[in-house]
Amino acid sequence: MVKVIDPEASRQDQMKKAVEAVNTKRMSIRKAAASFGVDKSSLHRRTTRQVPLNARPGPNPILTEGE
């Protein structure tokens, strides 16, 4: 059996782990970005709180999930 992994969920998990590593002073932004495989500038924006941690790219959806 093949395990299907949601790539969006795993990217968000990696970003959360990277932000946690930077905020606890275990790693620099550059080192955390390389270690967790996330974009350095995205990690910087999230650690300086310019962008919320759970932000997604693009405009907000017009229709809701129920529609």
CSV table of N, CA and C in Angstrom, one decimal:
chain,number,residue,atom,x,y,z
A,1,MET,N,0.8,-1.2,0.0
A,1,MET,CA,0.0,0.0,0.0
A,1,MET,C,0.9,1.2,0.0
A,2,VAL,N,0.4,2.2,-0.7
A,2,VAL,CA,1.2,3.5,-0.8
A,2,VAL,C,0.5,4.5,0.1
A,3,LYS,N,1.3,5.2,0.9
A,3,LYS,CA,0.8,6.2,1.8
A,3,LYS,C,0.7,7.5,1.1
A,4,VAL,N,-0.4,8.1,1.1
A,4,VAL,CA,-0.6,9.4,0.4
A,4,VAL,C,-0.5,10.5,1.4
A,5,ILE,N,0.4,11.4,1.2
A,5,ILE,CA,0.7,12.5,2.1
A,5,ILE,C,0.2,13.8,1.4
A,6,ASP,N,-0.5,14.6,2.1
A,6,ASP,CA,-1.0,15.9,1.6
A,6,ASP,C,0.2,16.8,1.6
A,7,PRO,N,0.7,17.3,0.4
A,7,PRO,CA,1.9,18.1,0.4
A,7,PRO,C,1.7,19.4,1.1
A,8,GLU,N,0.5,20.0,1.0
A,8,GLU,CA,0.3,21.3,1.6
A,8,GLU,C,0.4,21.2,3.2
A,9,ALA,N,-0.2,20.1,3.7
A,9,ALA,CA,-0.1,19.9,5.1
A,9,ALA,C,1.3,19.7,5.6
A,10,SER,N,2.1,18.9,4.9
A,10,SER,CA,3.5,18.7,5.3
A,10,SER,C,4.3,20.0,5.2
A,11,ARG,N,4.1,20.8,4.2
A,11,ARG,CA,4.8,22.1,4.1
A,11,ARG,C,4.5,23.0,5.3
A,12,GLN,N,3.2,23.0,5.6
A,12,GLN,CA,2.8,23.8,6.8
A,12,GLN,C,3.4,23.3,8.1
A,13,ASP,N,3.5,22.0,8.2
A,13,ASP,CA,4.2,21.4,9.4
A,13,ASP,C,5.6,21.8,9.4
A,14,GLN,N,6.3,21.7,8.3
A,14,GLN,CA,7.7,22.0,8.2
A,14,GLN,C,7.9,23.5,8.5
A,15,MET,N,7.0,24.4,8.1
A,15,MET,CA,7.1,25.8,8.4
A,15,MET,C,7.0,26.1,9.9
A,16,LYS,N,6.0,25.4,10.5
A,16,LYS,CA,5.8,25.5,11.9
A,16,LYS,C,7.0,25.1,12.7
A,17,LYS,N,7.6,24.0,12.3
A,17,LYS,CA,8.8,23.5,13.0
A,17,LYS,C,9.9,24.4,12.8
A,18,ALA,N,10.1,25.0,11.6
A,18,ALA,CA,11.2,26.0,11.4
A,18,ALA,C,11.0,27.2,12.2
A,19,VAL,N,9.7,27.7,12.3
A,19,VAL,CA,9.5,28.9,13.1
A,19,VAL,C,9.7,28.7,14.5
A,20,GLU,N,9.4,27.5,15.0
A,20,GLU,CA,9.6,27.1,16.4
A,20,GLU,C,11.1,27.1,16.7
A,21,ALA,N,11.9,26.5,15.8
A,21,ALA,CA,13.3,26.5,16.0
A,21,ALA,C,14.0,27.8,16.0
A,22,VAL,N,13.5,28.8,15.2
A,22,VAL,CA,14.0,30.1,15.2
A,22,VAL,C,13.6,30.9,16.4
A,23,ASN,N,12.3,30.7,16.8
A,23,ASN,CA,11.8,31.5,18.0
A,23,ASN,C,12.5,31.0,19.3
A,24,THR,N,12.9,29.7,19.4
A,24,THR,CA,13.5,29.3,20.6
A,24,THR,C,15.0,29.4,20.5
A,25,LYS,N,15.5,30.1,19.5
A,25,LYS,CA,17.0,30.5,19.4
A,25,LYS,C,17.8,29.2,19.2
A,26,ARG,N,17.2,28.1,18.7
A,26,ARG,CA,18.0,26.9,18.4
A,26,ARG,C,18.8,27.1,17.1
A,27,MET,N,18.2,27.8,16.1
A,27,MET,CA,18.8,27.9,14.8
A,27,MET,C,18.6,29.4,14.3
A,28,SER,N,19.4,29.7,13.3
A,28,SER,CA,19.2,31.0,12.6
A,28,SER,C,18.2,30.8,11.6
A,29,ILE,N,17.7,31.9,11.0
A,29,ILE,CA,16.6,31.8,10.0
A,29,ILE,C,17.2,31.0,8.8
A,30,ARG,N,18.4,31.4,8.4
A,30,ARG,CA,19.0,30.7,7.2
A,30,ARG,C,19.2,29.2,7.4
A,31,LYS,N,19.7,28.8,8.6
A,31,LYS,CA,20.0,27.4,8.9
A,31,LYS,C,18.7,26.6,9.0
A,32,ALA,N,17.6,27.2,9.6
A,32,ALA,CA,16.3,26.6,9.8
A,32,ALA,C,15.7,26.4,8.4
A,33,ALA,N,15.8,27.4,7.5
A,33,ALA,CA,15.2,27.3,6.2
A,33,ALA,C,15.8,26.1,5.4
A,34,ALA,N,17.2,26.0,5.5
A,34,ALA,CA,17.8,24.9,4.8
A,34,ALA,C,17.5,23.6,5.5
A,35,SER,N,17.5,23.5,6.8
A,35,SER,CA,17.2,22.2,7.5
A,35,SER,C,15.8,21.7,7.2
A,36,PHE,N,14.8,22.6,7.2
A,36,PHE,CA,13.4,22.2,7.1
A,36,PHE,C,12.9,22.3,5.7
A,37,GLY,N,13.7,22.8,4.8
A,37,GLY,CA,13.3,22.8,3.4
A,37,GLY,C,12.2,23.8,3.1
A,38,VAL,N,12.3,25.0,3.7
A,38,VAL,CA,11.3,26.0,3.5
A,38,VAL,C,12.0,27.3,2.9
A,39,ASP,N,11.3,28.2,2.3
A,39,ASP,CA,11.8,29.4,1.8
A,39,ASP,C,12.3,30.3,2.9
A,40,LYS,N,13.5,30.8,2.7
A,40,LYS,CA,14.1,31.7,3.7
A,40,LYS,C,13.3,33.0,3.9
A,41,SER,N,12.9,33.6,2.9
A,41,SER,CA,12.1,34.9,3.0
A,41,SER,C,10.7,34.6,3.6
A,42,SER,N,10.1,33.5,3.3
A,42,SER,CA,8.8,33.2,3.9
A,42,SER,C,9.0,32.9,5.4
A,43,LEU,N,10.0,32.2,5.8
A,43,LEU,CA,10.3,32.0,7.2
A,43,LEU,C,10.6,33.3,7.9
A,44,HIS,N,11.3,34.2,7.3
A,44,HIS,CA,11.6,35.5,7.9
A,44,HIS,C,10.3,36.2,8.2
A,45,ARG,N,9.5,36.3,7.2
A,45,ARG,CA,8.2,37.0,7.3
A,45,ARG,C,7.3,36.4,8.4
A,46,ARG,N,7.4,35.1,8.6
A,46,ARG,CA,6.5,34.5,9.6
A,46,ARG,C,7.2,34.7,11.0
A,47,THR,N,8.5,34.7,11.1
A,47,THR,CA,9.1,34.8,12.4
A,47,THR,C,9.0,36.3,12.9
A,48,THR,N,9.0,37.2,12.0
A,48,THR,CA,8.9,38.6,12.4
A,48,THR,C,7.4,39.1,12.5
A,49,ARG,N,6.5,38.2,12.3
A,49,ARG,CA,5.1,38.4,12.4
A,49,ARG,C,4.5,39.3,11.4
A,50,GLN,N,5.2,39.5,10.2
A,50,GLN,CA,4.6,40.3,9.1
A,50,GLN,C,3.5,39.5,8.5
A,51,VAL,N,3.5,38.2,8.5
A,51,VAL,CA,2.5,37.4,7.9
A,51,VAL,C,2.2,36.3,8.9
A,52,PRO,N,0.9,36.0,9.1
A,52,PRO,CA,0.5,35.0,10.1
A,52,PRO,C,1.1,33.6,9.7
A,53,LEU,N,1.3,32.8,10.7
A,53,LEU,CA,1.9,31.5,10.5
A,53,LEU,C,1.1,30.6,9.5
A,54,ASN,N,-0.3,30.7,9.6
A,54,ASN,CA,-1.1,29.9,8.8
A,54,ASN,C,-1.6,30.5,7.5
A,55,ALA,N,-0.9,31.6,7.1
A,55,ALA,CA,-1.2,32.3,5.8
A,55,ALA,C,-1.0,31.4,4.6
A,56,ARG,N,-1.9,31.6,3.6
A,56,ARG,CA,-1.8,30.9,2.4
A,56,ARG,C,-1.7,31.9,1.3
A,57,PRO,N,-0.9,31.6,0.2
A,57,PRO,CA,-0.7,32.5,-0.9
A,57,PRO,C,-2.0,32.7,-1.7
A,58,GLY,N,-2.2,33.9,-2.3
A,58,GLY,CA,-3.3,34.1,-3.2
A,58,GLY,C,-4.4,34.8,-2.5
A,59,PRO,N,-5.4,35.2,-3.3
A,59,PRO,CA,-6.6,35.9,-2.7
A,59,PRO,C,-7.5,35.0,-1.9
A,60,ASN,N,-8.3,35.6,-1.0
A,60,ASN,CA,-9.2,34.8,-0.2
A,60,ASN,C,-10.3,34.2,-1.2
A,61,PRO,N,-10.8,33.0,-0.9
A,61,PRO,CA,-11.8,32.3,-1.7
A,61,PRO,C,-13.1,33.1,-1.7
A,62,ILE,N,-13.8,33.1,-2.8
A,62,ILE,CA,-15.1,33.8,-2.8
A,62,ILE,C,-16.2,32.9,-2.3
A,63,LEU,N,-16.2,31.7,-2.7
A,63,LEU,CA,-17.2,30.7,-2.2
A,63,LEU,C,-16.7,30.0,-0.9
A,64,THR,N,-17.6,29.6,-0.1
A,64,THR,CA,-17.2,28.9,1.1
A,64,THR,C,-17.2,27.4,0.8
A,65,GLU,N,-16.8,26.6,1.8
A,65,GLU,CA,-16.7,25.2,1.6
A,65,GLU,C,-18.1,24.6,1.3
A,66,GLY,N,-19.1,25.1,2.0
A,66,GLY,CA,-20.5,24.6,1.8
A,66,GLY,C,-21.1,24.9,0.5
A,67,GLU,N,-20.7,25.9,-0.2
A,67,GLU,CA,-21.2,26.3,-1.5
A,67,GLU,C,-20.6,25.5,-2.6
